[in-house]
Amino acid sequence: MARGYCLLPSAPEMYHSETKVGHISNHESYHIVEKFKNSVCSVCENKRPKFELMKEYTYVELHEATHGFSPKNYLSEGGFGSVYWGKLHGLKIAVKKHKFASLQGEKEFKSEVNALSKAIHENVVMLLGSCSEGNNRFLVYEFVCDGSLDQHLSQHSRKPLDWPARIKVAIRAAKGLLYLHENNIIHRDVRPSNILVTHDYEAM
């Protein structure tokens, strides 16, 4: 994809432990929502979506948002399936298209929805909703504007990170991971390609 954005990597797989997710107080939730509301990339002006209850999208909506899952909207490929960018109601999104392969795959899909629907933190990519129609399984995430960390660490990167930026990304990523662990959500696949960054080096 062009438009000055790097490619969005595959969204990470999540595992929600059997322990109950930690409670988020109304006070904490208010400040998190306020921070999301005022979070705008200073370079591309990409806005983070407002926090809302997770939505159930239709296949038609996601098909139209991604121009029929056009190759021009293609972002990445993983063992789970493919990721496409799209635009829905004026909001830029990333649509994770799961392969429908087995009962285990269905279990992992439901586990990811269950875990991430409860994750509300400025350093965790927001899950906006999902779609389950027939054999189709999709997860809809907010779009993170400057791609994945591994793209910036590559020797071929056109925009290598200086040390202050690397430290900022490391701290933000650690905060997101700490939040998940405190709420009994185990990531299982922490690596540079699964850490997304904005042009301001906010990591998720």
mmCIF file of C-alpha atoms in Angstrom:
data_model
loop_
_atom_site.group_PDB
_atom_site.id
_atom_site.type_symbol
_atom_site.label_atom_id
_atom_site.label_comp_id
_atom_site.label_asym_id
_atom_site.label_seq_id
_atom_site.Cartn_x
_atom_site.Cartn_y
_atom_site.Cartn_z
ATOM 1 C CA MET A 1 0.000 0.000 0.000
ATOM 2 C CA ALA A 2 1.199 3.504 -0.696
ATOM 3 C CA ARG A 3 -0.130 6.815 0.646
ATOM 4 C CA GLY A 4 2.974 7.290 2.790
ATOM 5 C CA TYR A 5 2.099 4.462 5.150
ATOM 6 C CA CYS A 6 4.201 1.384 5.786
ATOM 7 C CA LEU A 7 2.515 -1.984 5.589
ATOM 8 C CA LEU A 8 0.614 -3.205 8.585
ATOM 9 C CA PRO A 9 1.865 -6.589 9.824
ATOM 10 C CA SER A 10 -0.274 -9.507 10.791
ATOM 11 C CA ALA A 11 -2.081 -8.933 14.058
ATOM 12 C CA PRO A 12 -0.722 -11.120 16.857
ATOM 13 C CA GLU A 13 -2.425 -14.209 18.188
ATOM 14 C CA MET A 14 -3.646 -13.839 21.739
ATOM 15 C CA TYR A 15 -4.363 -16.317 24.483
ATOM 16 C CA HIS A 16 -6.711 -15.475 27.308
ATOM 17 C CA SER A 17 -5.937 -17.507 30.415
ATOM 18 C CA GLU A 18 -8.675 -19.100 32.468
ATOM 19 C CA THR A 19 -8.148 -16.554 35.239
ATOM 20 C CA LYS A 20 -10.698 -13.761 35.224
ATOM 21 C CA VAL A 21 -9.610 -10.581 33.466
ATOM 22 C CA GLY A 22 -8.720 -7.818 35.897
ATOM 23 C CA HIS A 23 -11.359 -5.178 36.570
ATOM 24 C CA ILE A 24 -10.865 -1.718 35.084
ATOM 25 C CA SER A 25 -12.333 1.021 37.232
ATOM 26 C CA ASN A 26 -14.584 3.721 35.784
ATOM 27 C CA HIS A 27 -11.891 6.280 36.634
ATOM 28 C CA GLU A 28 -9.195 4.365 34.721
ATOM 29 C CA SER A 29 -11.541 3.697 31.814
ATOM 30 C CA TYR A 30 -12.469 7.400 31.551
ATOM 31 C CA HIS A 31 -8.839 8.514 31.265
ATOM 32 C CA ILE A 32 -8.020 5.780 28.741
ATOM 33 C CA VAL A 33 -10.981 6.789 26.577
ATOM 34 C CA GLU A 34 -10.038 10.475 26.841
ATOM 35 C CA LYS A 35 -6.483 9.669 25.757
ATOM 36 C CA PHE A 36 -7.748 7.693 22.762
ATOM 37 C CA LYS A 37 -10.065 10.549 21.823
ATOM 38 C CA ASN A 38 -7.206 13.056 21.728
ATOM 39 C CA SER A 39 -4.643 10.760 20.097
ATOM 40 C CA VAL A 40 -3.738 12.002 16.620
ATOM 41 C CA CYS A 41 -0.523 11.277 14.717
ATOM 42 C CA SER A 42 1.357 14.565 14.286
ATOM 43 C CA VAL A 43 2.691 13.507 10.872
ATOM 44 C CA CYS A 44 -0.224 11.931 8.976
ATOM 45 C CA GLU A 45 -3.069 13.058 11.297
ATOM 46 C CA ASN A 46 -4.364 9.505 11.572
ATOM 47 C CA LYS A 47 -6.819 9.478 14.488
ATOM 48 C CA ARG A 48 -7.300 6.618 16.886
ATOM 49 C CA PRO A 49 -10.936 5.496 16.954
ATOM 50 C CA LYS A 50 -13.186 6.369 19.851
ATOM 51 C CA PHE A 51 -13.583 3.539 22.310
ATOM 52 C CA GLU A 52 -16.952 1.857 21.844
ATOM 53 C CA LEU A 53 -18.487 -1.536 22.463
ATOM 54 C CA MET A 54 -17.205 -4.106 19.990
ATOM 55 C CA LYS A 55 -19.316 -4.341 16.839
ATOM 56 C CA GLU A 56 -20.458 -7.294 14.767
ATOM 57 C CA TYR A 57 -19.781 -6.366 11.143
ATOM 58 C CA THR A 58 -21.333 -7.951 8.073
ATOM 59 C CA TYR A 59 -19.368 -9.534 5.259
ATOM 60 C CA VAL A 60 -20.856 -6.988 2.851
ATOM 61 C CA GLU A 61 -19.541 -4.094 4.965
ATOM 62 C CA LEU A 62 -15.998 -5.470 5.055
ATOM 63 C CA HIS A 63 -16.086 -6.453 1.387
ATOM 64 C CA GLU A 64 -17.017 -2.896 0.421
ATOM 65 C CA ALA A 65 -14.547 -1.333 2.884
ATOM 66 C CA THR A 66 -11.625 -3.235 1.317
ATOM 67 C CA HIS A 67 -12.827 -2.867 -2.294
ATOM 68 C CA GLY A 68 -13.580 -6.566 -2.480
ATOM 69 C CA PHE A 69 -10.358 -7.497 -0.650
ATOM 70 C CA SER A 70 -8.493 -5.962 -3.546
ATOM 71 C CA PRO A 71 -4.779 -6.720 -4.052
ATOM 72 C CA LYS A 72 -4.303 -2.947 -3.767
ATOM 73 C CA ASN A 73 -5.582 -3.182 -0.190
ATOM 74 C CA TYR A 74 -3.449 -6.182 0.710
ATOM 75 C CA LEU A 75 -1.071 -5.667 3.637
ATOM 76 C CA SER A 76 0.364 -8.962 4.822
ATOM 77 C CA GLU A 77 0.051 -12.726 5.061
ATOM 78 C CA GLY A 78 0.434 -15.097 7.999
ATOM 79 C CA GLY A 79 -0.378 -18.623 9.061
ATOM 80 C CA PHE A 80 -3.843 -17.414 10.110
ATOM 81 C CA GLY A 81 -4.689 -15.790 6.767
ATOM 82 C CA SER A 82 -4.407 -12.292 5.289
ATOM 83 C CA VAL A 83 -4.655 -8.663 6.392
ATOM 84 C CA TYR A 84 -6.188 -5.875 4.287
ATOM 85 C CA TRP A 85 -6.641 -2.197 4.933
ATOM 86 C CA GLY A 86 -9.968 -0.545 4.362
ATOM 87 C CA LYS A 87 -12.099 2.451 5.146
ATOM 88 C CA LEU A 88 -15.394 2.174 6.994
ATOM 89 C CA HIS A 89 -17.560 5.188 7.850
ATOM 90 C CA GLY A 90 -14.540 7.447 7.305
ATOM 91 C CA LEU A 91 -12.301 5.408 9.615
ATOM 92 C CA LYS A 92 -9.238 3.586 8.341
ATOM 93 C CA ILE A 93 -9.213 -0.037 9.513
ATOM 94 C CA ALA A 94 -7.197 -3.246 9.242
ATOM 95 C CA VAL A 95 -9.208 -6.379 8.453
ATOM 96 C CA LYS A 96 -7.710 -9.713 9.483
ATOM 97 C CA LYS A 97 -9.171 -12.497 7.337
ATOM 98 C CA HIS A 98 -8.872 -15.868 9.083
ATOM 99 C CA LYS A 99 -8.486 -19.123 7.237
ATOM 100 C CA PHE A 100 -11.344 -21.479 8.086
ATOM 101 C CA ALA A 101 -9.436 -24.704 8.576
ATOM 102 C CA SER A 102 -10.311 -26.589 11.725
ATOM 103 C CA LEU A 103 -12.072 -26.675 15.053
ATOM 104 C CA GLN A 104 -8.812 -25.481 16.607
ATOM 105 C CA GLY A 105 -8.794 -22.474 14.277
ATOM 106 C CA GLU A 106 -12.338 -21.604 15.325
ATOM 107 C CA LYS A 107 -11.319 -21.920 18.977
ATOM 108 C CA GLU A 108 -8.353 -19.570 18.465
ATOM 109 C CA PHE A 109 -10.573 -17.057 16.666
ATOM 110 C CA LYS A 110 -13.063 -16.992 19.550
ATOM 111 C CA SER A 111 -10.235 -16.791 22.096
ATOM 112 C CA GLU A 112 -8.752 -13.748 20.350
ATOM 113 C CA VAL A 113 -12.127 -12.009 20.183
ATOM 114 C CA ASN A 114 -12.805 -12.747 23.848
ATOM 115 C CA ALA A 115 -9.389 -11.555 25.024
ATOM 116 C CA LEU A 116 -8.999 -8.417 22.928
ATOM 117 C CA SER A 117 -12.580 -7.235 23.402
ATOM 118 C CA LYS A 118 -11.612 -6.642 27.043
ATOM 119 C CA ALA A 119 -8.235 -5.022 26.330
ATOM 120 C CA ILE A 120 -8.412 -1.228 26.674
ATOM 121 C CA HIS A 121 -4.973 0.393 26.711
ATOM 122 C CA GLU A 122 -3.204 3.075 24.697
ATOM 123 C CA ASN A 123 -0.401 0.624 23.820
ATOM 124 C CA VAL A 124 -2.641 -2.245 22.686
ATOM 125 C CA VAL A 125 -4.151 -2.237 19.189
ATOM 126 C CA MET A 126 -7.891 -1.733 19.532
ATOM 127 C CA LEU A 127 -10.182 -4.496 18.323
ATOM 128 C CA LEU A 128 -13.185 -2.724 16.797
ATOM 129 C CA GLY A 129 -15.258 -5.783 15.995
ATOM 130 C CA SER A 130 -15.570 -9.090 14.207
ATOM 131 C CA CYS A 131 -17.536 -10.882 11.518
ATOM 132 C CA SER A 132 -18.718 -14.507 11.494
ATOM 133 C CA GLU A 133 -20.834 -15.400 8.472
ATOM 134 C CA GLY A 134 -20.831 -18.917 7.068
ATOM 135 C CA ASN A 135 -17.190 -19.962 6.785
ATOM 136 C CA ASN A 136 -15.968 -16.360 6.904
ATOM 137 C CA ARG A 137 -14.124 -15.159 10.008
ATOM 138 C CA PHE A 138 -12.785 -11.613 10.250
ATOM 139 C CA LEU A 139 -11.338 -9.398 12.961
ATOM 140 C CA VAL A 140 -11.455 -5.630 12.495
ATOM 141 C CA TYR A 141 -8.720 -3.550 14.122
ATOM 142 C CA GLU A 142 -7.785 0.095 14.211
ATOM 143 C CA PHE A 143 -5.178 0.955 11.569
ATOM 144 C CA VAL A 144 -1.721 1.857 12.898
ATOM 145 C CA CYS A 145 -0.119 4.345 10.549
ATOM 146 C CA ASP A 146 3.625 3.593 10.319
ATOM 147 C CA GLY A 147 3.855 -0.155 10.052
ATOM 148 C CA SER A 148 5.771 -2.635 12.151
ATOM 149 C CA LEU A 149 8.946 -2.282 14.178
ATOM 150 C CA ASP A 150 10.870 -4.824 12.108
ATOM 151 C CA GLN A 151 10.466 -2.632 9.034
ATOM 152 C CA HIS A 152 12.221 0.207 10.844
ATOM 153 C CA LEU A 153 15.007 -1.997 12.208
ATOM 154 C CA SER A 154 15.853 -3.505 8.825
ATOM 155 C CA GLN A 155 19.131 -2.419 7.255
ATOM 156 C CA HIS A 156 17.122 -1.660 4.127
ATOM 157 C CA SER A 157 14.746 0.686 5.951
ATOM 158 C CA ARG A 158 14.315 4.122 4.413
ATOM 159 C CA LYS A 159 13.509 5.452 7.873
ATOM 160 C CA PRO A 160 15.820 3.861 10.481
ATOM 161 C CA LEU A 161 15.070 4.619 14.129
ATOM 162 C CA ASP A 162 17.484 6.697 16.171
ATOM 163 C CA TRP A 163 18.169 5.657 19.769
ATOM 164 C CA PRO A 164 15.630 7.996 21.440
ATOM 165 C CA ALA A 165 12.923 6.592 19.151
ATOM 166 C CA ARG A 166 14.001 3.010 19.884
ATOM 167 C CA ILE A 167 13.849 3.638 23.625
ATOM 168 C CA LYS A 168 10.390 5.221 23.301
ATOM 169 C CA VAL A 169 9.094 2.255 21.301
ATOM 170 C CA ALA A 170 10.571 -0.221 23.805
ATOM 171 C CA ILE A 171 8.964 1.544 26.774
ATOM 172 C CA ARG A 172 5.557 1.833 25.090
ATOM 173 C CA ALA A 173 5.614 -1.807 23.984
ATOM 174 C CA ALA A 174 6.577 -2.887 27.508
ATOM 175 C CA LYS A 175 3.643 -0.917 28.943
ATOM 176 C CA GLY A 176 1.241 -2.655 26.581
ATOM 177 C CA LEU A 177 2.663 -6.069 27.436
ATOM 178 C CA LEU A 178 2.514 -5.319 31.170
ATOM 179 C CA TYR A 179 -1.150 -4.367 30.823
ATOM 180 C CA LEU A 180 -1.945 -7.645 29.056
ATOM 181 C CA HIS A 181 -0.113 -9.706 31.673
ATOM 182 C CA GLU A 182 -1.789 -7.868 34.544
ATOM 183 C CA ASN A 183 -5.119 -8.803 32.970
ATOM 184 C CA ASN A 184 -4.167 -12.449 32.428
ATOM 185 C CA ILE A 185 -3.796 -12.180 28.653
ATOM 186 C CA ILE A 186 -0.739 -13.987 27.298
ATOM 187 C CA HIS A 187 0.514 -12.704 23.957
ATOM 188 C CA ARG A 188 2.603 -15.758 22.921
ATOM 189 C CA ASP A 189 4.222 -14.077 19.910
ATOM 190 C CA VAL A 190 6.077 -10.901 20.902
ATOM 191 C CA ARG A 191 8.512 -9.932 18.150
ATOM 192 C CA PRO A 192 9.330 -6.822 16.074
ATOM 193 C CA SER A 193 6.898 -7.757 13.288
ATOM 194 C CA ASN A 194 4.047 -7.820 15.832
ATOM 195 C CA ILE A 195 4.827 -4.427 17.348
ATOM 196 C CA LEU A 196 3.118 -1.630 15.419
ATOM 197 C CA VAL A 197 4.227 1.996 15.522
ATOM 198 C CA THR A 198 2.844 5.391 14.591
ATOM 199 C CA HIS A 199 4.899 8.136 12.965
ATOM 200 C CA ASP A 200 5.296 9.533 16.496
ATOM 201 C CA TYR A 201 6.805 6.196 17.611
ATOM 202 C CA GLU A 202 3.882 5.257 19.812
ATOM 203 C CA ALA A 203 4.044 1.466 19.976
ATOM 204 C CA MET A 204 1.170 -1.027 20.111
#
